[in-house]
Tab-separated table of C-alpha atoms in Angstrom:
chain	number	residue	atom	x	y	z
A	1	UNK	CA	-7.784	9.322	28.768
A	2	UNK	CA	-4.783	11.138	27.363
A	3	UNK	CA	-2.278	10.841	24.528
A	4	UNK	CA	0.253	9.095	26.769
A	5	UNK	CA	-2.207	6.359	27.656
A	6	UNK	CA	-3.301	5.865	24.058
A	7	UNK	CA	0.301	5.701	22.850
A	8	UNK	CA	1.010	3.056	25.498
A	9	UNK	CA	-2.102	1.158	24.430
A	10	UNK	CA	-1.212	1.237	20.725
A	11	UNK	CA	2.335	0.050	21.466
A	12	UNK	CA	1.072	-2.705	23.729
A	13	UNK	CA	-1.195	-3.986	20.959
A	14	UNK	CA	1.857	-4.321	18.705
A	15	UNK	CA	4.248	-5.842	21.233
A	16	UNK	CA	1.774	-7.938	23.241
A	17	UNK	CA	4.243	-7.474	26.089
A	18	UNK	CA	4.305	-5.111	29.080
A	19	UNK	CA	8.084	-5.559	29.328
A	20	UNK	CA	8.753	-4.711	25.659
A	21	UNK	CA	6.341	-1.771	25.738
A	22	UNK	CA	8.045	-0.347	28.828
A	23	UNK	CA	11.438	-0.699	27.152
A	24	UNK	CA	10.323	0.910	23.880
A	25	UNK	CA	8.626	3.876	25.580
A	26	UNK	CA	11.174	4.224	28.365
A	27	UNK	CA	8.617	3.728	31.133
A	28	UNK	CA	8.600	1.318	34.059
A	29	UNK	CA	6.534	-1.829	33.671
A	30	UNK	CA	4.452	-0.869	36.688
A	31	UNK	CA	3.668	2.470	35.060
A	32	UNK	CA	2.475	0.697	31.913
A	33	UNK	CA	0.216	-1.580	33.965
A	34	UNK	CA	-1.154	1.382	35.922
A	35	UNK	CA	-1.983	3.380	32.778
A	36	UNK	CA	-3.802	0.420	31.210
A	37	UNK	CA	-5.730	-0.193	34.430
A	38	UNK	CA	-6.803	3.464	34.514
A	39	UNK	CA	-8.009	3.234	30.915
A	40	UNK	CA	-10.008	0.093	31.645
A	41	UNK	CA	-11.627	1.796	34.632
A	42	UNK	CA	-12.512	4.876	32.569
A	43	UNK	CA	-13.826	2.865	29.599
A	44	UNK	CA	-15.514	0.287	31.840
A	45	UNK	CA	-14.243	-2.521	29.646
A	46	UNK	CA	-11.326	-4.936	29.613
A	47	UNK	CA	-8.755	-4.129	26.976
A	48	UNK	CA	-6.752	-7.378	27.031
A	49	UNK	CA	-7.210	-11.004	27.941
A	50	UNK	CA	-4.624	-13.743	28.431
A	51	UNK	CA	-4.658	-16.840	26.246
A	52	UNK	CA	-1.921	-19.444	26.703
A	53	UNK	CA	0.112	-16.778	28.524
A	54	UNK	CA	-0.273	-14.519	25.472
A	55	UNK	CA	-1.654	-10.974	25.778
A	56	UNK	CA	-4.639	-10.723	23.414
A	57	UNK	CA	-6.686	-7.555	22.610
A	58	UNK	CA	-10.383	-7.852	23.412
A	59	UNK	CA	-13.061	-7.333	20.744
A	60	UNK	CA	-13.837	-4.016	22.432
A	61	UNK	CA	-10.243	-2.846	21.937
A	62	UNK	CA	-10.161	-4.056	18.327
A	63	UNK	CA	-13.194	-1.865	17.617
A	64	UNK	CA	-11.453	1.109	19.221
A	65	UNK	CA	-8.129	0.811	17.366
A	66	UNK	CA	-9.083	2.879	14.268
A	67	UNK	CA	-10.302	5.692	16.557
A	68	UNK	CA	-7.138	5.473	18.664
A	69	UNK	CA	-4.970	5.694	15.543
A	70	UNK	CA	-6.985	8.702	14.358
A	71	UNK	CA	-6.652	10.379	17.751
A	72	UNK	CA	-2.872	9.947	17.822
A	73	UNK	CA	-2.532	11.118	14.203
A	74	UNK	CA	-4.643	14.189	14.973
A	75	UNK	CA	-2.541	14.964	18.035
A	76	UNK	CA	0.657	14.786	15.965
A	77	UNK	CA	-0.887	16.962	13.262
A	78	UNK	CA	-1.881	19.626	15.802
A	79	UNK	CA	1.677	19.686	17.123
A	80	UNK	CA	3.047	20.054	13.601
A	81	UNK	CA	0.753	22.982	12.858
A	82	UNK	CA	1.368	24.655	16.208
A	83	UNK	CA	5.116	24.392	15.638
A	84	UNK	CA	4.681	25.630	12.051
A	85	UNK	CA	6.324	22.442	10.803
A	86	UNK	CA	3.857	21.802	8.011
A	87	UNK	CA	6.675	20.430	5.840
A	88	UNK	CA	7.926	18.099	8.539
A	89	UNK	CA	6.656	14.822	9.881
A	90	UNK	CA	6.057	11.280	8.702
A	91	UNK	CA	3.745	10.176	5.921
A	92	UNK	CA	2.665	6.533	5.763
A	93	UNK	CA	1.911	5.148	2.319
A	94	UNK	CA	0.653	1.697	1.308
A	95	UNK	CA	0.902	0.440	-2.277
A	96	UNK	CA	0.846	-2.855	-4.168
A	97	UNK	CA	3.936	-4.015	-6.017
A	98	UNK	CA	2.302	-3.336	-9.406
A	99	UNK	CA	2.088	0.388	-8.552
A	100	UNK	CA	5.214	0.694	-6.438
A	101	UNK	CA	7.507	-0.631	-9.177
A	102	UNK	CA	5.908	1.102	-12.158
A	103	UNK	CA	5.926	4.805	-11.405
A	104	UNK	CA	5.329	5.341	-7.699
A	105	UNK	CA	9.012	4.826	-6.873
A	106	UNK	CA	9.894	7.773	-9.139
A	107	UNK	CA	7.247	9.919	-7.439
A	108	UNK	CA	8.668	8.975	-4.042
A	109	UNK	CA	12.166	9.878	-5.218
A	110	UNK	CA	11.018	13.313	-6.443
A	111	UNK	CA	9.074	13.929	-3.232
A	112	UNK	CA	12.057	13.094	-1.027
A	113	UNK	CA	14.206	15.471	-3.061
A	114	UNK	CA	11.695	18.324	-2.713
A	115	UNK	CA	10.841	17.712	0.940
A	116	UNK	CA	13.868	16.134	2.645
A	117	UNK	CA	12.476	16.781	6.147
A	118	UNK	CA	9.374	14.653	5.523
A	119	UNK	CA	9.894	10.988	6.307
A	120	UNK	CA	8.072	8.356	4.257
A	121	UNK	CA	7.088	4.944	5.591
A	122	UNK	CA	6.233	2.652	2.662
A	123	UNK	CA	4.118	-0.477	3.072
A	124	UNK	CA	4.001	-3.032	0.237
A	125	UNK	CA	0.859	-5.180	0.468
A	126	UNK	CA	-2.085	-6.419	-1.555
A	127	UNK	CA	-4.694	-3.856	-2.602
A	128	UNK	CA	-7.353	-5.152	-0.227
A	129	UNK	CA	-4.980	-5.103	2.729
A	130	UNK	CA	-3.840	-1.575	1.832
A	131	UNK	CA	-7.453	-0.444	2.056
A	132	UNK	CA	-7.772	-2.153	5.446
A	133	UNK	CA	-4.672	-0.324	6.696
A	134	UNK	CA	-6.235	2.962	5.595
A	135	UNK	CA	-9.553	2.228	7.299
A	136	UNK	CA	-7.664	1.366	10.499
A	137	UNK	CA	-5.775	4.689	10.220
A	138	UNK	CA	-2.455	2.840	10.054
A	139	UNK	CA	-1.512	4.608	6.814
A	140	UNK	CA	-2.306	8.055	5.412
A	141	UNK	CA	-2.554	7.148	1.710
A	142	UNK	CA	-3.374	3.794	0.111
A	143	UNK	CA	-2.828	3.043	-3.566
A	144	UNK	CA	-4.957	0.255	-5.012
A	145	UNK	CA	-5.755	-1.264	-8.400
A	146	UNK	CA	-9.400	-2.229	-8.788
A	147	UNK	CA	-12.486	-1.904	-10.968
A	148	UNK	CA	-14.137	0.513	-8.546
A	149	UNK	CA	-14.073	1.667	-4.917
A	150	UNK	CA	-17.290	1.769	-2.924
A	151	UNK	CA	-16.678	3.059	0.571
A	152	UNK	CA	-18.396	6.140	1.972
A	153	UNK	CA	-15.566	6.718	4.456
A	154	UNK	CA	-12.871	6.974	1.767
A	155	UNK	CA	-11.990	9.808	-0.590
A	156	UNK	CA	-11.061	8.359	-3.995
A	157	UNK	CA	-8.816	9.834	-6.701
A	158	UNK	CA	-8.714	7.893	-9.984
A	159	UNK	CA	-5.193	8.166	-11.382
A	160	UNK	CA	-4.937	5.928	-14.438
A	161	UNK	CA	-6.546	3.127	-16.425
A	162	UNK	CA	-4.957	-0.300	-16.014
A	163	UNK	CA	-5.338	-2.858	-18.785
A	164	UNK	CA	-5.275	-6.467	-17.611
A	165	UNK	CA	-3.567	-8.888	-20.002
A	166	UNK	CA	-3.053	-12.639	-20.225
A	167	UNK	CA	0.688	-12.939	-20.673
A	168	UNK	CA	3.061	-15.817	-21.315
A	169	UNK	CA	6.381	-16.714	-22.953
A	170	UNK	CA	6.903	-15.417	-26.489
A	171	UNK	CA	7.031	-18.996	-27.875
A	172	UNK	CA	3.710	-20.022	-26.328
A	173	UNK	CA	0.417	-20.437	-28.275
A	174	UNK	CA	-1.372	-17.252	-29.321
A	175	UNK	CA	-4.835	-17.844	-27.845
A	176	UNK	CA	-6.168	-18.933	-24.469
A	177	UNK	CA	-7.934	-22.086	-25.785
A	178	UNK	CA	-4.710	-23.224	-27.499
A	179	UNK	CA	-2.702	-22.445	-24.385
A	180	UNK	CA	-5.062	-24.402	-22.128
A	181	UNK	CA	-4.833	-27.462	-24.390
A	182	UNK	CA	-1.055	-27.499	-23.918
A	183	UNK	CA	0.159	-29.272	-20.754
A	184	UNK	CA	3.227	-27.034	-20.457
A	185	UNK	CA	1.301	-23.777	-20.595
A	186	UNK	CA	-1.925	-24.742	-18.777
A	187	UNK	CA	-0.311	-23.575	-15.565
A	188	UNK	CA	-1.639	-20.417	-13.948
A	189	UNK	CA	1.178	-18.544	-12.175
A	190	UNK	CA	-0.215	-15.785	-9.975
A	191	UNK	CA	0.165	-13.968	-6.671
A	192	UNK	CA	-1.817	-13.909	-3.412
A	193	UNK	CA	-5.450	-15.012	-3.184
A	194	UNK	CA	-6.844	-11.530	-2.476
A	195	UNK	CA	-5.113	-9.912	-5.466
A	196	UNK	CA	-7.756	-7.917	-7.325
A	197	UNK	CA	-6.644	-8.983	-10.807
A	198	UNK	CA	-6.337	-12.628	-9.730
A	199	UNK	CA	-9.899	-12.476	-8.422
A	200	UNK	CA	-11.018	-10.890	-11.704
A	201	UNK	CA	-9.494	-13.688	-13.791
A	202	UNK	CA	-10.855	-16.412	-11.512
A	203	UNK	CA	-14.304	-14.879	-12.002
A	204	UNK	CA	-13.642	-14.863	-15.777
A	205	UNK	CA	-12.697	-18.569	-15.906
A	206	UNK	CA	-15.654	-19.540	-13.710
A	207	UNK	CA	-18.020	-17.649	-16.034
A	208	UNK	CA	-16.666	-19.471	-19.092
A	209	UNK	CA	-16.204	-22.856	-17.383
A	210	UNK	CA	-12.471	-22.912	-18.125
A	211	UNK	CA	-10.393	-25.755	-16.715
A	212	UNK	CA	-7.024	-24.894	-15.190
A	213	UNK	CA	-4.813	-27.930	-14.655
A	214	UNK	CA	-2.253	-26.320	-12.369
A	215	UNK	CA	-1.946	-23.167	-10.283
A	216	UNK	CA	1.154	-21.807	-8.568
A	217	UNK	CA	0.954	-18.951	-6.072
A	218	UNK	CA	4.052	-16.750	-5.855
A	219	UNK	CA	4.906	-13.778	-3.684
A	220	UNK	CA	5.854	-11.094	-6.205
A	221	UNK	CA	5.301	-9.973	-9.771
A	222	UNK	CA	9.047	-10.137	-10.359
A	223	UNK	CA	9.049	-13.836	-9.423
A	224	UNK	CA	5.977	-14.491	-11.572
A	225	UNK	CA	7.736	-12.935	-14.557
A	226	UNK	CA	10.797	-15.108	-13.872
A	227	UNK	CA	8.606	-18.208	-14.254
A	228	UNK	CA	7.104	-16.897	-17.491
A	229	UNK	CA	10.517	-15.980	-18.903
A	230	UNK	CA	11.612	-19.546	-18.106
A	231	UNK	CA	8.718	-20.727	-20.303
A	232	UNK	CA	6.544	-21.927	-17.423
A	233	UNK	CA	2.820	-21.266	-17.622
A	234	UNK	CA	0.945	-18.003	-17.989
A	235	UNK	CA	-0.295	-15.175	-15.804
A	236	UNK	CA	-2.759	-12.279	-15.715
A	237	UNK	CA	-1.143	-8.956	-14.830
A	238	UNK	CA	-1.568	-5.209	-15.390
A	239	UNK	CA	-0.011	-4.357	-18.759
A	240	UNK	CA	2.339	-1.778	-17.273
A	241	UNK	CA	4.098	-4.470	-15.194
A	242	UNK	CA	5.096	-6.470	-18.295
A	243	UNK	CA	5.373	-3.692	-20.903
A	244	UNK	CA	9.179	-3.887	-21.126
A	245	UNK	CA	9.265	-7.681	-21.583
A	246	UNK	CA	6.550	-7.473	-24.255
A	247	UNK	CA	8.408	-4.735	-26.102
A	248	UNK	CA	11.576	-6.859	-26.006
A	249	UNK	CA	9.639	-9.882	-27.347
A	250	UNK	CA	10.387	-11.956	-24.273
A	251	UNK	CA	6.744	-12.218	-23.290
A	252	UNK	CA	3.549	-11.740	-25.271
A	253	UNK	CA	-0.131	-11.019	-24.754
A	254	UNK	CA	-2.468	-13.799	-25.837
A	255	UNK	CA	-6.030	-13.486	-27.078
A	256	UNK	CA	-8.571	-14.507	-24.399
A	257	UNK	CA	-11.107	-15.482	-27.141
A	258	UNK	CA	-13.869	-16.266	-24.605
A	259	UNK	CA	-14.431	-12.596	-23.824
A	260	UNK	CA	-12.766	-9.377	-22.718
A	261	UNK	CA	-11.018	-8.987	-19.396
A	262	UNK	CA	-12.258	-6.048	-17.290
A	263	UNK	CA	-10.423	-2.741	-17.172
A	264	UNK	CA	-8.998	-1.756	-13.841
A	265	UNK	CA	-7.959	1.618	-12.470
A	266	UNK	CA	-5.277	2.858	-10.132
A	267	UNK	CA	-6.748	4.819	-7.232
A	268	UNK	CA	-5.178	6.941	-4.510
A	269	UNK	CA	-7.281	6.587	-1.369
A	270	UNK	CA	-7.395	8.804	1.694
A	271	UNK	CA	-9.678	8.623	4.681
A	272	UNK	CA	-12.389	11.262	4.955
A	273	UNK	CA	-11.660	13.410	8.009
A	274	UNK	CA	-12.773	16.710	9.424
A	275	UNK	CA	-9.279	18.172	9.056
A	276	UNK	CA	-6.701	18.408	6.288
A	277	UNK	CA	-3.262	16.840	6.520
A	278	UNK	CA	-0.832	19.106	4.631
A	279	UNK	CA	1.625	16.227	4.109
A	280	UNK	CA	-1.036	14.199	2.310
A	281	UNK	CA	-1.835	17.201	0.120
A	282	UNK	CA	1.839	17.655	-0.774
A	283	UNK	CA	2.286	14.032	-1.782
A	284	UNK	CA	-0.926	13.888	-3.820
A	285	UNK	CA	0.131	17.068	-5.614
A	286	UNK	CA	3.337	15.261	-6.626
A	287	UNK	CA	1.299	12.260	-7.769
A	288	UNK	CA	-1.022	14.426	-9.889
A	289	UNK	CA	1.943	16.191	-11.499
A	290	UNK	CA	3.359	12.821	-12.491
A	291	UNK	CA	0.055	11.492	-13.826
A	292	UNK	CA	-0.456	14.586	-15.972
């Protein structure tokens, strides 16, 4: 196998189309088919199946994808070093909205100013999905907010402590029991199901047998805050994401009464490899300067 074949394979996984892959890579469709056939012969496994006329990766290929991504990334890194372009290339970064909008955007701005020849691809997803992207070698750095990280394949840098708060409109009751007894405010407004701080609060309410009458799932912290500012329900968010609204007495933190919410931490995650990526080092240096 060679880098050309693996690049074709990775593109084909994304497009699910021989025609689109040929167009994107400027090859003929017959050449794409030939390269895939050669790979299947060498690996002695099928790489795709057809389901309802749709090209579908086999389980064998799905297992290979992280290694393929690593191989391609290593190839690109070798070319960068051999061309002495250690300050050139593309860095892929995944971060949740809570981090991206409360400090990381400034770091990105400073980094772009210092290193204009380095391109940044930014992915905004949930913390758990960011970690999946890292494990699949689809990003170089993943930022997550969690209580802890337990993964022997990941290098972890703890950046800051994140306080979780129960937050609602400034005119709402002051404690969680009072809030839950009020039909207007017993309305949990939160983001996606795999959000780490949502999972933490759902564990908290299960432990204390708390009854939530209504739950609304929204797609961004900004939208959640819009609901709260319109005096609808309550949420559980990292303090830094609502600090301005609390300072301006638009929102307030209420007393959980039943017990303390866990502390979370912001982590920068990189995959453990046998080589160093200078672009990752440069970006993490910028992050550490900002944190200090």
